Short mmCIF file of C-alpha atoms in Angstrom, two decimals:
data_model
loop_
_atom_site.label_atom_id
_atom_site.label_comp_id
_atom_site.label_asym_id
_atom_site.label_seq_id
_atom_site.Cartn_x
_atom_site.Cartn_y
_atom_site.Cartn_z
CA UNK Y 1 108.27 13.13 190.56
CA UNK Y 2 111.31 12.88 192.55
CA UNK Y 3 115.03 13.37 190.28
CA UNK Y 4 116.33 9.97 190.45
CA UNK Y 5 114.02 7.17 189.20
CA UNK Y 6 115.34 3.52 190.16
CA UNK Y 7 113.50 1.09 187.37
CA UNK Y 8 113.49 -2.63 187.89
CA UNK Y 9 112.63 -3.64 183.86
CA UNK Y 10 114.24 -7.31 182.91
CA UNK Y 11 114.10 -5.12 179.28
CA UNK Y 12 116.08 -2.36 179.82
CA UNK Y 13 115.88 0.18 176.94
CA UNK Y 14 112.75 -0.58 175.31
CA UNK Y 15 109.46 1.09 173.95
CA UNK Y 16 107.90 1.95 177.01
CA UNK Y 17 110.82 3.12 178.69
CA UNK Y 18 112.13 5.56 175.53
CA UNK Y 19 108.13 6.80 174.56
CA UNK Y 20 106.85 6.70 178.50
CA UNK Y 21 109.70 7.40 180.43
CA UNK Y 22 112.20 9.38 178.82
CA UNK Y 23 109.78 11.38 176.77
CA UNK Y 24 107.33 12.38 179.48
CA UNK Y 25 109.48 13.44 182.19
CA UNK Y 26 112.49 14.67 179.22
CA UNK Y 27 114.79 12.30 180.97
CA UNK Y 28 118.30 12.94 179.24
CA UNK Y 29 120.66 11.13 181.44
CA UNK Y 30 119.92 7.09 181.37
CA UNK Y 31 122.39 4.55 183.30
CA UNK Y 32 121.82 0.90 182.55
CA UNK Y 33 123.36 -1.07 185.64
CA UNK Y 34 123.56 -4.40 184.37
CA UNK Y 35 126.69 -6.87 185.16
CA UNK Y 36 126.08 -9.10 181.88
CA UNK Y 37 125.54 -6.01 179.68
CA UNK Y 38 128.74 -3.53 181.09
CA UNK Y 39 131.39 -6.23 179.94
CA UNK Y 40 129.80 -6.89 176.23
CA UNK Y 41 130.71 -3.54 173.91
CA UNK Y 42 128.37 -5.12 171.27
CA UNK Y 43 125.86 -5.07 173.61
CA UNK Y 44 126.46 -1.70 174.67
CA UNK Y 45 126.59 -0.18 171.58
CA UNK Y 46 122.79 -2.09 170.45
CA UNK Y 47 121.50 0.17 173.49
CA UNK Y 48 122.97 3.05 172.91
CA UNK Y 49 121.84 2.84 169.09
CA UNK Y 50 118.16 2.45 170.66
CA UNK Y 51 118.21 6.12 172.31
CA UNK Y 52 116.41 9.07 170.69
CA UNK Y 53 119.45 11.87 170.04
CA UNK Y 54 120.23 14.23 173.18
CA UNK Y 55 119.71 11.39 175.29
CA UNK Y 56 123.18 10.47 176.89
CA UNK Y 57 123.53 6.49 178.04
CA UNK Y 58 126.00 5.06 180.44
CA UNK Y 59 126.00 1.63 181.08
CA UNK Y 60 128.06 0.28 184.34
CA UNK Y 61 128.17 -3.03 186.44
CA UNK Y 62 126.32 -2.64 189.64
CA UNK Y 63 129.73 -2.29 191.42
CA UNK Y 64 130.62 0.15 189.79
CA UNK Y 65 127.46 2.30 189.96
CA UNK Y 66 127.32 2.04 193.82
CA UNK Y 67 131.02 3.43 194.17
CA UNK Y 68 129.89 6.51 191.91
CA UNK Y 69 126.18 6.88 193.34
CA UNK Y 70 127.29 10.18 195.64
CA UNK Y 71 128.81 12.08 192.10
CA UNK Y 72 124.59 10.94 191.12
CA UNK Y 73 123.18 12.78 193.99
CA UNK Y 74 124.42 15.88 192.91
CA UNK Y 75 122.89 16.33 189.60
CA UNK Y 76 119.71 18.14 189.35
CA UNK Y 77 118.56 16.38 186.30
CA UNK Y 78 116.08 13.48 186.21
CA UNK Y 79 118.28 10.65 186.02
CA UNK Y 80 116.74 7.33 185.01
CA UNK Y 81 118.46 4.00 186.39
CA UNK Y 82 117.66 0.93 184.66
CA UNK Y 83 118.18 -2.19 186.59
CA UNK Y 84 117.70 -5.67 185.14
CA UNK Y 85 116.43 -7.79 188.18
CA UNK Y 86 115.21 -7.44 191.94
CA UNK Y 87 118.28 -8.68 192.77
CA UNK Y 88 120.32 -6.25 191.28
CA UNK Y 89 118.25 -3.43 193.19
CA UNK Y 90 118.56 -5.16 196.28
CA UNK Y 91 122.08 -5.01 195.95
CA UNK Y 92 121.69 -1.34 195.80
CA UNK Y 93 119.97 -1.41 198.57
CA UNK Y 94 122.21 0.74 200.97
CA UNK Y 95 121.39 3.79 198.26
CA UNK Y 96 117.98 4.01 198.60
CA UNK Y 97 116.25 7.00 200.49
CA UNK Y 98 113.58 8.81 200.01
CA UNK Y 99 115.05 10.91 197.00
CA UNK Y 100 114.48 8.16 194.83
CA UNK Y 101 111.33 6.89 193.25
CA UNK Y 102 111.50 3.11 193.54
CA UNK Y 103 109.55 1.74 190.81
CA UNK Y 104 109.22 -2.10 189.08
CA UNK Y 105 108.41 -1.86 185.93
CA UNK Y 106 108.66 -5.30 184.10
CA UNK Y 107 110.10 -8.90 185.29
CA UNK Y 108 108.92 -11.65 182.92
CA UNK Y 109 106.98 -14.48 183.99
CA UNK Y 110 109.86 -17.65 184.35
CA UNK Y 111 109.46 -21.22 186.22
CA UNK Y 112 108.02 -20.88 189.93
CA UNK Y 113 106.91 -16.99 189.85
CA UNK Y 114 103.77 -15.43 191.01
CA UNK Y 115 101.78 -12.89 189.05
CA UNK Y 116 102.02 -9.68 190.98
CA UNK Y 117 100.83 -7.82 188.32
CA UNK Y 118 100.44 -8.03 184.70
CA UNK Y 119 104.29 -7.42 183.59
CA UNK Y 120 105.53 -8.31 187.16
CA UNK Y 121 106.00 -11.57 188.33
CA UNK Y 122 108.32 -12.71 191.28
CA UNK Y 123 109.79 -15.47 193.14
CA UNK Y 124 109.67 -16.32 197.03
CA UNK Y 125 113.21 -14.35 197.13
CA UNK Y 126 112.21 -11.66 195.20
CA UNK Y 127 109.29 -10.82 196.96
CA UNK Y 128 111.76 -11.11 199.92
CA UNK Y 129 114.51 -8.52 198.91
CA UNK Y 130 110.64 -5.91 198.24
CA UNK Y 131 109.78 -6.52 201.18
CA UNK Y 132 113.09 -5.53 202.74
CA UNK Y 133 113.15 -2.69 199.96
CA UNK Y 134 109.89 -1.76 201.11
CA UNK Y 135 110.52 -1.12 204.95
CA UNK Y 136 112.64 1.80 204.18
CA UNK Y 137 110.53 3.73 201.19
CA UNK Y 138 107.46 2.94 199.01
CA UNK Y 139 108.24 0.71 196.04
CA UNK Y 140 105.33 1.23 193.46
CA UNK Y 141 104.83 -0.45 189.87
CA UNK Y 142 104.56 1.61 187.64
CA UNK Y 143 104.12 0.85 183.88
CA UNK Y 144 104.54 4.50 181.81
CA UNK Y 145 104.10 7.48 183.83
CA UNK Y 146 100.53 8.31 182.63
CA UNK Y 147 99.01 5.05 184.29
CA UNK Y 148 98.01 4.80 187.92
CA UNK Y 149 101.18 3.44 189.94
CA UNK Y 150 100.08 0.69 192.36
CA UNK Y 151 101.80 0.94 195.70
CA UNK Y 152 102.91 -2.30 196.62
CA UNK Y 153 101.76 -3.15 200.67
CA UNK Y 154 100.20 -6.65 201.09
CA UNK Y 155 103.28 -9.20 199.92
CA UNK Y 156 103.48 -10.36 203.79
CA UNK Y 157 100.26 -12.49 202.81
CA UNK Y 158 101.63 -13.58 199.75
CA UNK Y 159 104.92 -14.87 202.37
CA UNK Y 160 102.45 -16.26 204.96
CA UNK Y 161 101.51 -19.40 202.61
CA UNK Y 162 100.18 -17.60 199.58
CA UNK Y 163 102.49 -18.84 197.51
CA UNK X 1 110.97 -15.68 148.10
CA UNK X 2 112.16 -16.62 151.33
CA UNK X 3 111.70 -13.05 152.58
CA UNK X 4 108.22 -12.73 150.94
CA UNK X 5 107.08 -16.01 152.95
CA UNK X 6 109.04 -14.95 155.80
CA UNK X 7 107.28 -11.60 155.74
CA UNK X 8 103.85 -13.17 155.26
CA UNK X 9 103.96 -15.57 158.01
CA UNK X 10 105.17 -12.78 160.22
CA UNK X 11 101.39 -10.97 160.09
CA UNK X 12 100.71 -13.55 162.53
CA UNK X 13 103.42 -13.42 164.60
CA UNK X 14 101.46 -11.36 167.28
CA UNK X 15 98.98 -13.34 166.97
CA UNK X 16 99.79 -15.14 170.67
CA UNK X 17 100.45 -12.42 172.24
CA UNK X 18 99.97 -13.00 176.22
CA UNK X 19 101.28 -11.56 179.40
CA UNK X 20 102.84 -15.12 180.08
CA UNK X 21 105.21 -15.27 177.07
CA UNK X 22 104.49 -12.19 176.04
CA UNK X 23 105.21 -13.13 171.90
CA UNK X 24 107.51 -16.25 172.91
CA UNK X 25 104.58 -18.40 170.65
CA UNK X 26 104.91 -16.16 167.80
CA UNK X 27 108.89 -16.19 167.65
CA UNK X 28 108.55 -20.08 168.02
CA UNK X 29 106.20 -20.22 165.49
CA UNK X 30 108.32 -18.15 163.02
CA UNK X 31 111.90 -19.81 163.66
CA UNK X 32 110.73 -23.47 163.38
CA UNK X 33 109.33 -22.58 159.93
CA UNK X 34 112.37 -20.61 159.06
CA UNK X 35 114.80 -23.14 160.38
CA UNK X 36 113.00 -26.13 158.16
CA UNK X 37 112.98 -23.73 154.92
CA UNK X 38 116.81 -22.84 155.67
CA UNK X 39 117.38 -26.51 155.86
CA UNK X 40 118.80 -25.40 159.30
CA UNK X 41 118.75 -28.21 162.09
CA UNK X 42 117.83 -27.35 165.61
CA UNK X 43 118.29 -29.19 168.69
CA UNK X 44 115.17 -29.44 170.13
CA UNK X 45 115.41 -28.38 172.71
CA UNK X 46 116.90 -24.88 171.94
CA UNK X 47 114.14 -24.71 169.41
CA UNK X 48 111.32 -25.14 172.42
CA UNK X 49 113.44 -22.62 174.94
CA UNK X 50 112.28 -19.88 172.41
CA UNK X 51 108.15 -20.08 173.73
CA UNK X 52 110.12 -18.68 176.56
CA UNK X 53 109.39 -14.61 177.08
CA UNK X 54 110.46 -12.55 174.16
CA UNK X 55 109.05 -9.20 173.58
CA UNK X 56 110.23 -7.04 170.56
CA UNK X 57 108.21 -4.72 167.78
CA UNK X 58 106.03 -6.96 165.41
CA UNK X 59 107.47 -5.15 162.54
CA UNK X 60 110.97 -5.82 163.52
CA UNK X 61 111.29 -9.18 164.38
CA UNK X 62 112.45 -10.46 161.07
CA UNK X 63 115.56 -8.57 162.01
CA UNK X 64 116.06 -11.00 165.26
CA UNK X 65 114.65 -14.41 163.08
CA UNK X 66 117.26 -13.44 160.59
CA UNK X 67 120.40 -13.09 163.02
CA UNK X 68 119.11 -15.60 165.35
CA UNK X 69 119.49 -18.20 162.52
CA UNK X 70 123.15 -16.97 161.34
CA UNK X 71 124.26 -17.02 164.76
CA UNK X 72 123.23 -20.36 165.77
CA UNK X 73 124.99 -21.79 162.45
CA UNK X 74 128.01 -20.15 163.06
CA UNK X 75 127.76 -21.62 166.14
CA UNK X 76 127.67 -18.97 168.84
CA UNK X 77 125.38 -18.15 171.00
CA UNK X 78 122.38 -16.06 169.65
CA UNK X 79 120.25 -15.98 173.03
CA UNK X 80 122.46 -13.25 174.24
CA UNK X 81 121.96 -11.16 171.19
CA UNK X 82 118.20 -12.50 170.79
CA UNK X 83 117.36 -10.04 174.18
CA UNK X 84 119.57 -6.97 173.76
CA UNK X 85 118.07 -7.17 170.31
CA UNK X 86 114.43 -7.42 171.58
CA UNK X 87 114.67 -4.49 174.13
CA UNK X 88 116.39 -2.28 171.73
CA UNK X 89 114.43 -2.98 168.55
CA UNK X 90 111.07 -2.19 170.74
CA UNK X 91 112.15 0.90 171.83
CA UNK X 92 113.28 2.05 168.25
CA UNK X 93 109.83 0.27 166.70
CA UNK X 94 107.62 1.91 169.17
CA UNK X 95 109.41 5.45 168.96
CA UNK X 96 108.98 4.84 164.92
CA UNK X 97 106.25 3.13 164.05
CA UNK X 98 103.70 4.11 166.53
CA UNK X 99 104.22 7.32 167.98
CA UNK X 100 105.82 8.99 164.12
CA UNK X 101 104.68 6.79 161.13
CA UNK X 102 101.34 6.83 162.50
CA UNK X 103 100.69 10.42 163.02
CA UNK X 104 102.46 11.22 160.02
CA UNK X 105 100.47 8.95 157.96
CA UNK X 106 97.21 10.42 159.62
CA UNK X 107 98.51 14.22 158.56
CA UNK X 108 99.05 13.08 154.79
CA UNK X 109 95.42 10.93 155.29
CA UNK X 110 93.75 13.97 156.25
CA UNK X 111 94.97 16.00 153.81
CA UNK X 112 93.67 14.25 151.51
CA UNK X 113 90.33 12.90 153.33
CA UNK X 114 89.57 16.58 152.50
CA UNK X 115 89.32 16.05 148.92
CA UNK X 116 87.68 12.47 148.84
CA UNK X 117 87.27 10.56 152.33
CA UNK X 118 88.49 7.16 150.41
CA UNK X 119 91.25 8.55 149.21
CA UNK X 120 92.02 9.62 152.55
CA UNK X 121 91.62 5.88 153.97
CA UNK X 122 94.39 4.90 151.02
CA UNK X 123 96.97 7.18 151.42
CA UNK X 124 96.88 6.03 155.39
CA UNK X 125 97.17 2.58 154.63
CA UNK X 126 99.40 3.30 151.38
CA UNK X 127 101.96 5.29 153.83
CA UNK X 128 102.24 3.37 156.52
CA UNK X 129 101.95 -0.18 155.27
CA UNK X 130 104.82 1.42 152.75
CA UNK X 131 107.44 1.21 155.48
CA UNK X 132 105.67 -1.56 157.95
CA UNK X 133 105.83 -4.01 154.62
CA UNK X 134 109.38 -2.68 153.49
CA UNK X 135 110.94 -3.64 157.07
CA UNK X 136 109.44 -6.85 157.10
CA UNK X 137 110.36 -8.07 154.18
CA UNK X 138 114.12 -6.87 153.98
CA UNK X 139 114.44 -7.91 157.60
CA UNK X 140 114.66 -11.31 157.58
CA UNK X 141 117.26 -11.14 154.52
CA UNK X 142 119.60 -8.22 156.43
CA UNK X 143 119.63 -10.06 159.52
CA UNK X 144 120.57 -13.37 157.38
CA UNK X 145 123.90 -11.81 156.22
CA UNK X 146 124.62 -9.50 159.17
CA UNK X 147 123.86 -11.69 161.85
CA UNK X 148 124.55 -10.02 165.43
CA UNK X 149 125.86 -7.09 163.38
CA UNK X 150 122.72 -5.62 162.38
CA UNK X 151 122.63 -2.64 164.34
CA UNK X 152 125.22 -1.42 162.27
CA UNK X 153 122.65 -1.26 159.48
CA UNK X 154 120.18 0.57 161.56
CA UNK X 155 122.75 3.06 162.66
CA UNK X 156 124.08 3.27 158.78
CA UNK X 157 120.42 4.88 158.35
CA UNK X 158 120.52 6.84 161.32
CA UNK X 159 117.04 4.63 162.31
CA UNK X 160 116.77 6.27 165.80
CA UNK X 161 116.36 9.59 164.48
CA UNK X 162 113.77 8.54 161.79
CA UNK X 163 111.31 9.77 164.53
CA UNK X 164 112.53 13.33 164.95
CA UNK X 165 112.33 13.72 161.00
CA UNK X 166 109.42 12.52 160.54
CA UNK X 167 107.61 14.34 163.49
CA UNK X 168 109.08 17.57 161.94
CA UNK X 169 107.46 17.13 158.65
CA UNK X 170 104.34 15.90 160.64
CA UNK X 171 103.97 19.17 162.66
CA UNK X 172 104.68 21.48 159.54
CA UNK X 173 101.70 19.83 157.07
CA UNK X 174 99.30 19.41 160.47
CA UNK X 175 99.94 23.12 160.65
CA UNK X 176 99.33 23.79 156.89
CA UNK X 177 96.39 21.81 157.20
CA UNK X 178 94.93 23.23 160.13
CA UNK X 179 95.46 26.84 159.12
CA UNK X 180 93.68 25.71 155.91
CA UNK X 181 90.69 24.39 157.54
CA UNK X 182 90.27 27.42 159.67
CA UNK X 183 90.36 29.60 157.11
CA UNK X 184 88.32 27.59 154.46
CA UNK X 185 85.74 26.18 156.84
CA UNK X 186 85.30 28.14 159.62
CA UNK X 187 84.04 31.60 161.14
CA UNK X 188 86.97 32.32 163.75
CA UNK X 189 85.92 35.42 165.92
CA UNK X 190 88.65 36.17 169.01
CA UNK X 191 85.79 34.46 171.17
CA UNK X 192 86.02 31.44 169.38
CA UNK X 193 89.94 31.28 168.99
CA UNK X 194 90.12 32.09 172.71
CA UNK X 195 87.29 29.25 173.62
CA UNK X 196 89.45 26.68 171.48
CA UNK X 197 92.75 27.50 173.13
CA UNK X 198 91.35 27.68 176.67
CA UNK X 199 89.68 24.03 175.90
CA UNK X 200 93.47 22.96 174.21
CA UNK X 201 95.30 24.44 177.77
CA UNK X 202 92.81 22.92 179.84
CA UNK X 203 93.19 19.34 178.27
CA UNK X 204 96.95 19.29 178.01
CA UNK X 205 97.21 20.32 181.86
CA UNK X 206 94.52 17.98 183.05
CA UNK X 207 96.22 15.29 181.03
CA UNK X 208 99.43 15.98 181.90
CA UNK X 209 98.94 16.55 185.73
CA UNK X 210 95.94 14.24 186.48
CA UNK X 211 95.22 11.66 183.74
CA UNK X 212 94.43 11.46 180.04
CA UNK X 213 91.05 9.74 180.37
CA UNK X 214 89.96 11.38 183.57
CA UNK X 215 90.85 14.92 181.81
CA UNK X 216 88.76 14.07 178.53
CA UNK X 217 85.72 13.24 180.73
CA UNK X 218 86.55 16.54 182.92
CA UNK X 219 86.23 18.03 179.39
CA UNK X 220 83.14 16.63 178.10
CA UNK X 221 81.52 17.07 181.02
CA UNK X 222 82.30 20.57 181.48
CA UNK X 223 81.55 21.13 177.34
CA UNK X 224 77.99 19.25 178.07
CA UNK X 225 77.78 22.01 181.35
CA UNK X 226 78.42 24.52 179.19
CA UNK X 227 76.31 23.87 176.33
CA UNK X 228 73.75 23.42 178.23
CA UNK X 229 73.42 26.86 179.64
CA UNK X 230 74.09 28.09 176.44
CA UNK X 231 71.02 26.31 175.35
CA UNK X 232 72.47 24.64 171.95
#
């Protein structure tokens, strides 16, 4: 597994992130890159009191997480990056290389989104900015590390009048 | 005796579980009846925005009902603190509940299957309903009075370190309980011990490296290989 995981999880911290992620791979550094949650110290403070103890949190707009992203590179650690929408990661989208593992995890079903998979579902623009994600590396979903990842190829169909 | 109905109806709460809503239904469900018996009025439609998706731990949601309902009659705005709360209570419910109250309940379960298998079945049930029952019904009240402060109360108890205790005390009587079954019910020769860890190695890497289902079959098939050279 490569060092720095990119997650897209609408959840954030949550069961299967703490007991699959964290736990299987002995993740100790987590960043939450959120805009809504980095400005709310209530907020921040319900994550942090989620983490199991040696696990260190930081939680950062996504500004702010794309000016520091080089100081990331360095570390040899797994380092686990929790990002709340597509959007957000396509944002990022300038960072990604083939370092990082590129992985959707959960986006809950809303108004006018298509089942990709069971915990995924996306809208026209969403499945836009993967696509665009996609060109450069492989973007998989990927549940908890002990399930098969599914590699995600075929969304030109889905753009073609699928929808 | 609101938090005894409150903890009652919440046995069903998962009952709607889909990947759609995930348990939107079940926190509908729970906050219209809770709302009525608080004599709490809610516009309607902020009542039906909660079938939206909301996924927390079944055993924790009181928690959420609780503050949700103090929040919206103070007049703020509880969605916000509805979905940190979800996320964060399902990671600390999962890490608890599932992956240390149940093992640890199993260890004490065994023990004590030993001397009479329904006693066994008892003390399971007895230990883990214990604290599953206990949150449930204290939730609803503690999330009443603290409304979005409730963390505060789970890091008062140092909650997210629960697990770490409990696995501790887990792995010590499994050990105790193991070395007593070896040495009560068993023959151990250095073949044996040395066929047992072999098997243990083998499983842990397959499951580890390839997959936990495709290493038990690996296993069996291999044991049913084996066996049947061996002629048992």
């Amino acid at each position: 597994m490569k060092k720095i995981i990119f997650r897209v999880d609408d959840r954030l911290i949550h069961g299967q992130v703490i007991e699959g992620w964290v736990k299987y791979y002995k993740i100790h550094r987590i960043m939450v890159v959120s805009d809504r949650i980095a400005g709310d110290s209530l907020q921040r403070m319900i994550f942090q009191s989620a983490l199991p103890s040696g696990c260190t949190l930081e939680i950062m707009s996504v500004d702010q997480f794309i000016a520091g992203f080089s100081r990331l590179k360095k570390v040899k650690d797994y380092t686990l990056v929790l990002m709340e929408s597509v959007e957000d990661l396509a944002r990022c989208m300038n960072l990604i290389d083939s370092d990082i593992y590129v992985n959707i995890g959960c986006v809950a079903c809303r108004e006018h989104k298509v089942e990709v998979s069971n915990t995924v579902f996306l809208d026209l623009n969403e499945i836009e900015q993967v696509c665009s994600i996609r060109d450069m590396v492989e973007v998989y979903i990927h549940k908890v590390p002990w399930e098969p990842s599914v590699e995600i190829r075929n969304f030109s169909k889905l753009l073609k009048g699928g929808l | 005796m609101k938090s005894l109905i409150t903890l009652f109806k919440s046995l069903f709460y998962h009952a709607g579980l889909n990947h759609e809503n995930m348990q939107g239904t079940g926190f509908f469900y729970l906050l219209k009846d809770a709302a009525k018996r608080n004599g709490v009025e809610i516009d309607s439609a902020v009542l039906e925005n909660q079938r939206k998706y909301f996924h927390t731990h079944p055993f924790l949601v009181n928690f959420i009902l609780g503050m949700w309902l103090t929040e919206y009659k103070n007049g703020s705005d509880p969605e916000t603190f509805k979905k940190a709360y979800s996320s964060a209570f399902g990671a600390l419910g999962d890490s608890f509940f599932w992956h240390s109250l149940r093992p640890f309940s199993f260890v004490f379960a065994a023990i004590t299957g030993t001397v009479d298998p329904f006693l066994g079945i008892m003390i399971y049930l007895l230990t883990f309903n214990l604290f599953h029952f206990t949150f449930l019904f204290t939730g609803y009240s503690l999330g009443m009075e603290l409304g979005r402060d409730v963390i505060v109360w789970f890091n008062r108890i140092g909650f997210n370190k629960w697990p770490e205790h409990f696995d501790l005390v887990s792995v010590f009587f499994l050990g105790v309980f193991l070395a007593y079954i070896f040495k009560t019910g068993a023959e151990i020769s250095v073949d044996v011990f040395f066929i047992a860890a072999g098997y243990l190695a083998m499983g842990l890497i397959m499951a580890k490296k390839l997959d936990i289902t495709l290493g038990l079959m690996i296993n069996l098939i291999l044991s049913g290989i084996i066996f049947f050279q061996l002629g048992v």
